[in-house]
mmCIF file of C-alpha atoms in Angstrom:
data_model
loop_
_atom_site.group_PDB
_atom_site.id
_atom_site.type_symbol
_atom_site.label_atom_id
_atom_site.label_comp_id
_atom_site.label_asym_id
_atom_site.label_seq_id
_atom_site.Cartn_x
_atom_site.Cartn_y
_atom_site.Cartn_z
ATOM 1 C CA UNK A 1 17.266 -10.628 -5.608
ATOM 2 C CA UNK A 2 13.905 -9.711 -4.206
ATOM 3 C CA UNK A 3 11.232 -8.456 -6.057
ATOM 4 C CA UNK A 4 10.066 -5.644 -3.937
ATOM 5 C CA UNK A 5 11.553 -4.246 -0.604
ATOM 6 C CA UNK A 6 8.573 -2.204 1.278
ATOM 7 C CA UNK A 7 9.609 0.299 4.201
ATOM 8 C CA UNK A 8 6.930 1.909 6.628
ATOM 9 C CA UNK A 9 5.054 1.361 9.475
ATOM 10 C CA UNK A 10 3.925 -2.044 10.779
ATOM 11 C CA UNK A 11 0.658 -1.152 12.981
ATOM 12 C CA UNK A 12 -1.703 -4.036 14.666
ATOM 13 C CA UNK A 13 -5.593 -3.194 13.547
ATOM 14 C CA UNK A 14 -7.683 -3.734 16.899
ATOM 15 C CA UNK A 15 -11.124 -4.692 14.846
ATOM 16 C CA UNK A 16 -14.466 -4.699 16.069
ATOM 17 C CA UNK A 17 -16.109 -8.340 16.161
ATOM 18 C CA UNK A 18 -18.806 -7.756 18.799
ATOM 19 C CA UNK A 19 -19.803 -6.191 22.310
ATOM 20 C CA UNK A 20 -19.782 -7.418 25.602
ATOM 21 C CA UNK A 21 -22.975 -7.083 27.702
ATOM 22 C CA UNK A 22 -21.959 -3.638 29.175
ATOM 23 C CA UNK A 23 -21.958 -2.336 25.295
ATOM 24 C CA UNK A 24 -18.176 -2.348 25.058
ATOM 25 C CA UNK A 25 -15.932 -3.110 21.937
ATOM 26 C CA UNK A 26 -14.606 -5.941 21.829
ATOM 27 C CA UNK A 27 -11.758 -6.453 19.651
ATOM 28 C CA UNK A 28 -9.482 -8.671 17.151
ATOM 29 C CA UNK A 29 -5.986 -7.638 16.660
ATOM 30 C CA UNK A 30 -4.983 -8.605 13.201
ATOM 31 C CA UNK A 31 -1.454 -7.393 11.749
ATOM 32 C CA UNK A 32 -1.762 -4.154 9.401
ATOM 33 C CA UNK A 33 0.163 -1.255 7.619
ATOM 34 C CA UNK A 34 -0.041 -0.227 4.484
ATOM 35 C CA UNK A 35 3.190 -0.870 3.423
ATOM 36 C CA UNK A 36 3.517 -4.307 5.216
ATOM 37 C CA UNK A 37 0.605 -5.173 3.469
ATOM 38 C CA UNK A 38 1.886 -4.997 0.201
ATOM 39 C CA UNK A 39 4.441 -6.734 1.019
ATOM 40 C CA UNK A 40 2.660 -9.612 2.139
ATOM 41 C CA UNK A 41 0.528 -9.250 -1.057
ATOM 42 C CA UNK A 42 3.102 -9.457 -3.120
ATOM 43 C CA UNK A 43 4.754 -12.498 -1.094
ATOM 44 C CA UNK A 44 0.838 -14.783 -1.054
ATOM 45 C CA UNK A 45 1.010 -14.281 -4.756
ATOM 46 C CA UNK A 46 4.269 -15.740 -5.450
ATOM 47 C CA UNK A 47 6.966 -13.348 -5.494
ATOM 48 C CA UNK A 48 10.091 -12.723 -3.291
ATOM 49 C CA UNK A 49 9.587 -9.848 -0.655
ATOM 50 C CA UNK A 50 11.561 -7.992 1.952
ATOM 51 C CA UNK A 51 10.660 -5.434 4.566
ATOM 52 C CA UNK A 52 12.495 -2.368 6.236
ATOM 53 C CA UNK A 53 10.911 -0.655 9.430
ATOM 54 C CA UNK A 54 10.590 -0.491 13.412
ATOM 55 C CA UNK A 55 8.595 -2.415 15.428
ATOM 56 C CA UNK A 56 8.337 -2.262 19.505
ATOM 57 C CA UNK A 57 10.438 -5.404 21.624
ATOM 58 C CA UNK A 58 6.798 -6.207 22.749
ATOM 59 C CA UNK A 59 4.238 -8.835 22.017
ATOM 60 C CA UNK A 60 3.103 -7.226 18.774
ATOM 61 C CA UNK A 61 6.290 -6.460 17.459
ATOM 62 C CA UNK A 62 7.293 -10.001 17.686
ATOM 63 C CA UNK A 63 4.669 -11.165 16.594
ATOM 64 C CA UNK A 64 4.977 -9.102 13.349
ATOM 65 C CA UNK A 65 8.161 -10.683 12.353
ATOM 66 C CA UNK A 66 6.594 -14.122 12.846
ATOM 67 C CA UNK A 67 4.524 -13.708 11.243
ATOM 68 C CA UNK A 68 6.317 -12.487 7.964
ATOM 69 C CA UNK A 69 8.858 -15.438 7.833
ATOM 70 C CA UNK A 70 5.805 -17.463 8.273
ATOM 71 C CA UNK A 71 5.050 -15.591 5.104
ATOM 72 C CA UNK A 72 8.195 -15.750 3.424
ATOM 73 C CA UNK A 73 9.309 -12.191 3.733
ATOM 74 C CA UNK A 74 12.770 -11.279 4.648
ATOM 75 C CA UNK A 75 12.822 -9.952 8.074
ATOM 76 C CA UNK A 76 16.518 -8.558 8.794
ATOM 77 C CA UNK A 77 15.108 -5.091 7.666
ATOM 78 C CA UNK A 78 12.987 -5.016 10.934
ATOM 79 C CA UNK A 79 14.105 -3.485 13.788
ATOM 80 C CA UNK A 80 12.808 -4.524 17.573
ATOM 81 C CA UNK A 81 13.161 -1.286 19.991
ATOM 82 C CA UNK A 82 12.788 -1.694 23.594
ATOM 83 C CA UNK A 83 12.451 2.193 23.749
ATOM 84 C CA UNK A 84 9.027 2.116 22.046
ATOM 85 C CA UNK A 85 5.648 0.320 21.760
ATOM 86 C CA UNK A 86 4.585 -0.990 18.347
ATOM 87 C CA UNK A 87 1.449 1.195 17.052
ATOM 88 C CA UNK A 88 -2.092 0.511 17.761
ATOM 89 C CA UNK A 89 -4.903 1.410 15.407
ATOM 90 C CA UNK A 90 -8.750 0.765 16.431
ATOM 91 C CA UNK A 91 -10.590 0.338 13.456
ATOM 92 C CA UNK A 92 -14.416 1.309 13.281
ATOM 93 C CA UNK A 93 -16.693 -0.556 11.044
ATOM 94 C CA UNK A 94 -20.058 0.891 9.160
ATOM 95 C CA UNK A 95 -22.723 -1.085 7.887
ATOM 96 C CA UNK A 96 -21.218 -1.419 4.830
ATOM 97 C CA UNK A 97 -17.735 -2.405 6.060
ATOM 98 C CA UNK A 98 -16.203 0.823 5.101
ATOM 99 C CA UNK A 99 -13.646 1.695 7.906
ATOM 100 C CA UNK A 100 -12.463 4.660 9.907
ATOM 101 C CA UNK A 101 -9.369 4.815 12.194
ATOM 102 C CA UNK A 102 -8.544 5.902 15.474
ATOM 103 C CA UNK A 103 -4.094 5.504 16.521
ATOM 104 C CA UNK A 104 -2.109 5.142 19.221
ATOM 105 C CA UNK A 105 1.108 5.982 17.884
ATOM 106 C CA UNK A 106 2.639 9.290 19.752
ATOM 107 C CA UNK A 107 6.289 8.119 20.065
ATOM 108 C CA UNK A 108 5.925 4.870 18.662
ATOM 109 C CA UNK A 109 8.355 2.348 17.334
ATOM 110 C CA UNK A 110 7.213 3.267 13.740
ATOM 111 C CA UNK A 111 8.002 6.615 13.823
ATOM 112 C CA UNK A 112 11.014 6.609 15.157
ATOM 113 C CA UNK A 113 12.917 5.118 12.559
ATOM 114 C CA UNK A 114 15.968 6.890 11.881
ATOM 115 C CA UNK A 115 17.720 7.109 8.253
ATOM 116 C CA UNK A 116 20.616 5.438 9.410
ATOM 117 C CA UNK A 117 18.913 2.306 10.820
ATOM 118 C CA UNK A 118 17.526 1.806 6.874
ATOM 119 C CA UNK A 119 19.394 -1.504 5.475
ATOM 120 C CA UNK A 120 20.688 -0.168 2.330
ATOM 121 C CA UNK A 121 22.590 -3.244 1.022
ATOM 122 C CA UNK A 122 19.027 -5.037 1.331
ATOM 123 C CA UNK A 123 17.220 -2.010 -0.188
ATOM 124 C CA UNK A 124 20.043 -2.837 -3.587
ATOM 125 C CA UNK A 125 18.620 -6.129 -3.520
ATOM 126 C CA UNK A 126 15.579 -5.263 -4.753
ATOM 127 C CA UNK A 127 13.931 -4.541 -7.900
ATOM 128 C CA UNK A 128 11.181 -2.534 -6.735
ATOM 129 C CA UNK A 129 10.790 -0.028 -3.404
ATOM 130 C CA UNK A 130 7.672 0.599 -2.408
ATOM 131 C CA UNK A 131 6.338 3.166 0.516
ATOM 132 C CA UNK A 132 2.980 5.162 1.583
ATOM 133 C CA UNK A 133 2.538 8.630 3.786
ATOM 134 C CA UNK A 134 1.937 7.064 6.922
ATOM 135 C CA UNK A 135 5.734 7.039 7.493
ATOM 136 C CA UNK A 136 5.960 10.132 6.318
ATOM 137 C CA UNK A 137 3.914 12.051 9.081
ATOM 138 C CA UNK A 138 6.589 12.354 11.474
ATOM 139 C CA UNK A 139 10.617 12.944 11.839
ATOM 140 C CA UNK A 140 12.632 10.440 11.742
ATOM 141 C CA UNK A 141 10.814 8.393 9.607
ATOM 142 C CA UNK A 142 9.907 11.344 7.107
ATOM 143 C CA UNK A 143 13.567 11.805 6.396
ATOM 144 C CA UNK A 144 14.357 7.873 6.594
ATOM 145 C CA UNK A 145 10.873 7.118 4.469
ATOM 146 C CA UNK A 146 12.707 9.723 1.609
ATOM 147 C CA UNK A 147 15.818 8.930 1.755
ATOM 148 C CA UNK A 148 15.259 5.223 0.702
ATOM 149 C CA UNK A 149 12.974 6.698 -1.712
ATOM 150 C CA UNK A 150 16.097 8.189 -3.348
ATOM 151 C CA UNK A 151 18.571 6.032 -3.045
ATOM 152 C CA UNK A 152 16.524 3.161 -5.002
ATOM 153 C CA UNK A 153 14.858 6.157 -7.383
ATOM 154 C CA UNK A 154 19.200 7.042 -8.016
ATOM 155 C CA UNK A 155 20.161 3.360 -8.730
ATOM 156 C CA UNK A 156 17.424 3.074 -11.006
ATOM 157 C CA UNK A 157 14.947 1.107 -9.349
ATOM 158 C CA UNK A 158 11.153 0.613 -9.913
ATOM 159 C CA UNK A 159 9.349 3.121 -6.765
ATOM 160 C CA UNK A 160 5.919 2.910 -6.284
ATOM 161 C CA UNK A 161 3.992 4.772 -3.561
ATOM 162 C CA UNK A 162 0.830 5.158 -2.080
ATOM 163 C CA UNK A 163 -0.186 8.544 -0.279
ATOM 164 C CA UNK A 164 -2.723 6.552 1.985
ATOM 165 C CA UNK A 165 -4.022 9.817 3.731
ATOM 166 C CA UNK A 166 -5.389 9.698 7.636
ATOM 167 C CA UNK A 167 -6.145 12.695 8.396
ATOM 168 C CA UNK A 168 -5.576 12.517 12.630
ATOM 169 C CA UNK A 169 -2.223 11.746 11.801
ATOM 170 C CA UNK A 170 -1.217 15.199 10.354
ATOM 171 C CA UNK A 171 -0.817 18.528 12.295
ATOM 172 C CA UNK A 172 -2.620 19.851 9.274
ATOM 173 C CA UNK A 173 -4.021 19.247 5.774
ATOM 174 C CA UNK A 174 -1.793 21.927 4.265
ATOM 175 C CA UNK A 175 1.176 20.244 6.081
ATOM 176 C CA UNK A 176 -0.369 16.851 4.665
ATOM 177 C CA UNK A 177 -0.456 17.904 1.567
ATOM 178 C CA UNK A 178 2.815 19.766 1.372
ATOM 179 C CA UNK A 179 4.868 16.227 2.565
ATOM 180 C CA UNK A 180 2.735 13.960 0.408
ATOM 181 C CA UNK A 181 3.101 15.687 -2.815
ATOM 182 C CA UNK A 182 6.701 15.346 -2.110
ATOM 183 C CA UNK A 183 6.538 11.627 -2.506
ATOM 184 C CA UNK A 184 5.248 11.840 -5.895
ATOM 185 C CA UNK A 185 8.739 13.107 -7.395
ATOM 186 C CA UNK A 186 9.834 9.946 -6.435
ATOM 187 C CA UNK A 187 7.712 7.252 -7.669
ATOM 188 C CA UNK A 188 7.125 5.641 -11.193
ATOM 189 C CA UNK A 189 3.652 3.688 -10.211
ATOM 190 C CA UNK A 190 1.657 5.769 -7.589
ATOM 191 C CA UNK A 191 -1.984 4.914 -6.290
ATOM 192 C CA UNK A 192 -4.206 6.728 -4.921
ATOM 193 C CA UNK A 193 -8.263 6.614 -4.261
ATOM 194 C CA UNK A 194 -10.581 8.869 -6.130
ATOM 195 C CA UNK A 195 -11.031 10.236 -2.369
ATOM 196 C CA UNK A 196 -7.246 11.206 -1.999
ATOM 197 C CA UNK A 197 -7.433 12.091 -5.833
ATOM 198 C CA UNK A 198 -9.806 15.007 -4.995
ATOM 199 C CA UNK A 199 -7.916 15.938 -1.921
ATOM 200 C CA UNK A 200 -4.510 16.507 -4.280
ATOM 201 C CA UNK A 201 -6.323 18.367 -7.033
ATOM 202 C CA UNK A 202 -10.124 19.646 -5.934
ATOM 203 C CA UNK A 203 -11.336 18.357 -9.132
ATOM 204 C CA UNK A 204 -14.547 15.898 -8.909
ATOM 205 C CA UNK A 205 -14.170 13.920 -12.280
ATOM 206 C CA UNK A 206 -11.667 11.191 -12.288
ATOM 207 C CA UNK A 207 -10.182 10.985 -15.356
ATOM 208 C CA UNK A 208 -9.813 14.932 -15.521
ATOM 209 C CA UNK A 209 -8.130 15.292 -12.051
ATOM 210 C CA UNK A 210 -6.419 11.998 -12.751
ATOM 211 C CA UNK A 211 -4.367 13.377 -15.747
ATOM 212 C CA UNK A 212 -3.447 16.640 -14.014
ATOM 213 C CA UNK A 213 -2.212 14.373 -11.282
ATOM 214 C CA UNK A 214 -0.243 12.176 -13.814
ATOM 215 C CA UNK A 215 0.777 15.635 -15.761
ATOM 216 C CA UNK A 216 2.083 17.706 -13.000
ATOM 217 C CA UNK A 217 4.597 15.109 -11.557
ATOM 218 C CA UNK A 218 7.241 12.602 -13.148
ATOM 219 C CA UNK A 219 5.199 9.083 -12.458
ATOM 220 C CA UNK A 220 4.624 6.655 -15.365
ATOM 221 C CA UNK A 221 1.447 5.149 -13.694
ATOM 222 C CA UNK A 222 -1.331 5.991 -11.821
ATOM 223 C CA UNK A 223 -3.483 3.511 -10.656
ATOM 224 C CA UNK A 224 -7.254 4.710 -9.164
ATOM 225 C CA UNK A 225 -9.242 2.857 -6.414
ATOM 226 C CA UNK A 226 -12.978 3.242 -7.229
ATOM 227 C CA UNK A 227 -14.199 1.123 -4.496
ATOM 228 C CA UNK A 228 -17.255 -0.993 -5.335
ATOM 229 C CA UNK A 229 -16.894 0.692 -8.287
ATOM 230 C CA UNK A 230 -13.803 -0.645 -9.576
ATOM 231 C CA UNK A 231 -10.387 1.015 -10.157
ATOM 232 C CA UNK A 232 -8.926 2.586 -13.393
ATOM 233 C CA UNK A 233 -5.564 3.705 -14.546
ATOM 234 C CA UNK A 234 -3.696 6.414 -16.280
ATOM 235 C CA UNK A 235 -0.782 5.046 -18.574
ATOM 236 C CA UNK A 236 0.766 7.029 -21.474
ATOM 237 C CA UNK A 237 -2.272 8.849 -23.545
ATOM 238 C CA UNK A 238 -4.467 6.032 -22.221
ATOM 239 C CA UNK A 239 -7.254 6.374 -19.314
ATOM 240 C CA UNK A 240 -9.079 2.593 -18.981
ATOM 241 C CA UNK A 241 -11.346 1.510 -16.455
ATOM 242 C CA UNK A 242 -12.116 -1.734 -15.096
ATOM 243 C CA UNK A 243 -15.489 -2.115 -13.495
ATOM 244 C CA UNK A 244 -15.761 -3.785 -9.471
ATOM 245 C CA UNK A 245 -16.907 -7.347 -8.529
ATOM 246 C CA UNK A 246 -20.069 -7.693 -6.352
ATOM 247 C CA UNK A 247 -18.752 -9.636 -3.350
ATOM 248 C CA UNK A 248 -20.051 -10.218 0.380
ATOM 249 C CA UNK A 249 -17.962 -7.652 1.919
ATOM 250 C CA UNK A 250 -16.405 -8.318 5.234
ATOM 251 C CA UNK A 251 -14.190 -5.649 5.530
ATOM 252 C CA UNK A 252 -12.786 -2.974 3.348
ATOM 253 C CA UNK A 253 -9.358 -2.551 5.365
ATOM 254 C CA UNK A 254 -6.957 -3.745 3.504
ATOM 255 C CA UNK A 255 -8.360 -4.205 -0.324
ATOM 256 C CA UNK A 256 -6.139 -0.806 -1.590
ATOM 257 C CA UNK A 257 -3.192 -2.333 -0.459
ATOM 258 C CA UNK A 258 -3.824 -5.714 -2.198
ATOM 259 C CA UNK A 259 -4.688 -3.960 -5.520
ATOM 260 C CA UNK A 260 -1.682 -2.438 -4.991
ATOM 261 C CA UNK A 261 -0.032 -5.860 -4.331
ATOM 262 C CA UNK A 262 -1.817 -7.396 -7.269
ATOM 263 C CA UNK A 263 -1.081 -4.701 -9.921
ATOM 264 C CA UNK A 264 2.762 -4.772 -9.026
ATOM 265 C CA UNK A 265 2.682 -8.546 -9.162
ATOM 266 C CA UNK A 266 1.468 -8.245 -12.773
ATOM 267 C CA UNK A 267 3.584 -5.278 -13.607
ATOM 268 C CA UNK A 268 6.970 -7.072 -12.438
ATOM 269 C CA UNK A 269 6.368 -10.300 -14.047
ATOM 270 C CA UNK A 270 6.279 -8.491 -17.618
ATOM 271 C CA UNK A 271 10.483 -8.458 -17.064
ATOM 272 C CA UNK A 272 10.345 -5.154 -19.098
ATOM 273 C CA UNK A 273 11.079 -1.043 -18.046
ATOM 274 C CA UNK A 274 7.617 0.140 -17.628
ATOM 275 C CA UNK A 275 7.463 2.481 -20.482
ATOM 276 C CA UNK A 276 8.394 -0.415 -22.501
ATOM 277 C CA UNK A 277 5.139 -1.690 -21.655
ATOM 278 C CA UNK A 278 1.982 -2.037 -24.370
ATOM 279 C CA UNK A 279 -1.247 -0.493 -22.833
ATOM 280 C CA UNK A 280 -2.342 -3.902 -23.012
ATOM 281 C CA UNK A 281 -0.184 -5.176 -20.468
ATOM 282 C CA UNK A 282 -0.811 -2.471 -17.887
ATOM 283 C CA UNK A 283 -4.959 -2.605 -18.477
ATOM 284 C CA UNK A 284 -3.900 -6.304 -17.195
ATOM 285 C CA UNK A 285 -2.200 -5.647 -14.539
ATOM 286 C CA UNK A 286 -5.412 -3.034 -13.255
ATOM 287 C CA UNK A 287 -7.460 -6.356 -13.835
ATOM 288 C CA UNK A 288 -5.546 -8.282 -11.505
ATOM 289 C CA UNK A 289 -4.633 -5.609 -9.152
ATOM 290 C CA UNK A 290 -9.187 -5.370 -9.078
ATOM 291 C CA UNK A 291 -9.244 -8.478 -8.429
ATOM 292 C CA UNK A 292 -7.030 -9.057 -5.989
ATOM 293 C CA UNK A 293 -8.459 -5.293 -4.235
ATOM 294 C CA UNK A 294 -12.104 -6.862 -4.532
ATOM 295 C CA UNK A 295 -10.968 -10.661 -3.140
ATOM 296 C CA UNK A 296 -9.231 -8.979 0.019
ATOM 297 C CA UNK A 297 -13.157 -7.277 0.916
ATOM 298 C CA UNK A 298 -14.155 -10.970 1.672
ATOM 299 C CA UNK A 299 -12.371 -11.748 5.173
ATOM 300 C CA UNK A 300 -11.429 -9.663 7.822
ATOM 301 C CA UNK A 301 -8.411 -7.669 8.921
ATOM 302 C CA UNK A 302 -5.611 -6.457 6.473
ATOM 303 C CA UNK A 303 -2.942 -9.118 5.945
ATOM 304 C CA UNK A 304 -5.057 -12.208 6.792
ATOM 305 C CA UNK A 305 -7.296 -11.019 3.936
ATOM 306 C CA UNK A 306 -4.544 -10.687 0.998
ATOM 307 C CA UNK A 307 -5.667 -13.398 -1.261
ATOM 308 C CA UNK A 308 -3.423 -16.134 -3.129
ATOM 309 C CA UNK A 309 -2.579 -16.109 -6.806
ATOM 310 C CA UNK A 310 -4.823 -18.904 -7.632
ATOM 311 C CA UNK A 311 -7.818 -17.138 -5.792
ATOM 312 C CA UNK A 312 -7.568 -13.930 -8.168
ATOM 313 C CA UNK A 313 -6.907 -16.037 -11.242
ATOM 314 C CA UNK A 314 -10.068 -17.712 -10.218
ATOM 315 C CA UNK A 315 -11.932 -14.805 -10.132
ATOM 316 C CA UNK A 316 -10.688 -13.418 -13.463
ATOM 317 C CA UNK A 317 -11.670 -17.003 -15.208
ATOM 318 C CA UNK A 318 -15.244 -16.632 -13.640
ATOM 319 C CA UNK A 319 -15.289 -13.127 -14.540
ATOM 320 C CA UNK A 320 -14.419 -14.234 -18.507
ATOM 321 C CA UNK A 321 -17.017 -17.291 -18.603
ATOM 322 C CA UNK A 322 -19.462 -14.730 -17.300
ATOM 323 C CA UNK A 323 -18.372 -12.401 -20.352
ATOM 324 C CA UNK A 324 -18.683 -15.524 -22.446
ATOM 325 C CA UNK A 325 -22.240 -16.570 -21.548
#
């Protein structure tokens, strides 16, 4: 049984690590995707993860699945198509390491996957499905992205999902909008950042436009990225906050999806339904999931930068013998 079974797109970040006398970029391609990040999240901190999606029969796409066994993630959910190219994403950098993203994905191997290409019988071998909106931008993978959704949401399976929104990838924001929002009748733990929380609602405070969030559709979590600023959660009657680490930020691509990671890593190794869960346990699980979000800041690229369970645990013993001092 595996412990989580993402589906999405697997796209290689092209990141900026210096110029070339002329002026030009030059570039790093490190292995990205919101979705295949968590995944690999979840795997570096110790529990058993499988992946569903497309991937070109090029360099990239191979390289992807690789990569993942080298990981120990189960791989028979990925797809090689010599029809399309695995997607490119070029990934601008400011002085603070926050990123912006520019794709090449028209007709690519990611978007084309089709609802009947989705391995069901290893989609029932996992306790928890999780997804984002980046599959969800484009037919086939819109319909094959939701129809997992509900297949693992009718057999009673943990969902999570995270609406990452980019913008260029949509026709529109109403269109955006529209398809995300969708995903949230789906999903039990959904996370968002306060960013994409004010694009859903138009409401500036967190907590407020957190709870009509929570209140308006049938999840049982919401987890909050802050940033720098930490990340907070909506459980039950209960709004908590944990505050963020001060770290020597590399790069910020990639740190949502490890929170991610790191808060379902907590939340499945409770063993119990999640509203059988103490607020307690959850505010625990937003601690680890901050940790492992703030850790990921420190190295560059997406998946290289998911950190280890004994890295976060670190971090949370410093962060208590700081307490303690």
């Amino acid at each position: 049984m595996y412990d989580i079974c993402a589906l999405g797109e697997l796209i290689v970040d092209c990141t900026p690590v210096g110029k070339t006398e002329l002026g030009a970029g030059i570039f790093a391609c490190n292995p990205g995707g919101a979705p295949g990040n968590v995944a690999v999240s979840m795997s570096k901190l110790g529990k058993r993860a499988a992946f569903i999606g497309k991937v070109g029969n090029d360099q990239f796409g191979k390289f992807f699945i690789e990569l993942f066994r080298k990981n120990g993630i189960e791989t028979r959910g990925i797809l090689l198509d010599s029809d399309w190219n695995t997607t490119l994403a070029f990934v601008e950098l400011d002085e603070k390491g926050e990123r912006s993203f520019g794709f090449y994905r028209k007709m690519c191997a990611d978007v084309m996957l089709e609802e009947k290409e989705v391995d069901r019988q290893l989609l029932g071998e996992a306790k928890l499905f999780h997804f984002g909106s980046v599959s969800l931008t484009q037919e086939p993978s819109r319909t094959a992205t939701f129809r997992a959704a509900e297949y693992m949401k009718e057999n009673n399976r943990i969902v999570s999902y995270d609406p990452n929104y980019r913008e260029n990838l949509w026709s529109s924001r109403q269109d955006a909008l529209e398809i995300m929002c969708k995903g949230f009748l789906y999903a039990d733990v959904v996370k968002v950042s306060d960013e994409e929380l004010f694009l859903f609602t138009g409401i500036g405070d967190v907590e407020r436009a957190g709870r009509v969030l929570y209140e308006r559709y049938p999840m049982r979590c919401l987890l909050i990225t802050l940033g720098e600023k930490g990340a907070c959660c909506i459980f039950k009657d209960s709004f908590f906050t944990v505050p963020g680490y001060r770290m020597e930020v590399a790069d910020t691509n990639g740190a949502g999806d490890a929170s991610m990671g790191g808060f379902l890593f907590k939340l499945t190794g409770f063993e119990k339904e999640i509203e059988d869960l103490s607020t307690e346990e959850v505010y625990e699980c937003l601690r680890f999931a901050n940790a492992a979000g703030a850790l990921a800041t420190t190295k560059s690229g997406a998946i290289p930068a998911m950190p280890l369970r004994e890295e976060v645990e670190a971090l949370l013993k410093r962060e208590e013998i700081g307490k303690n001092v």
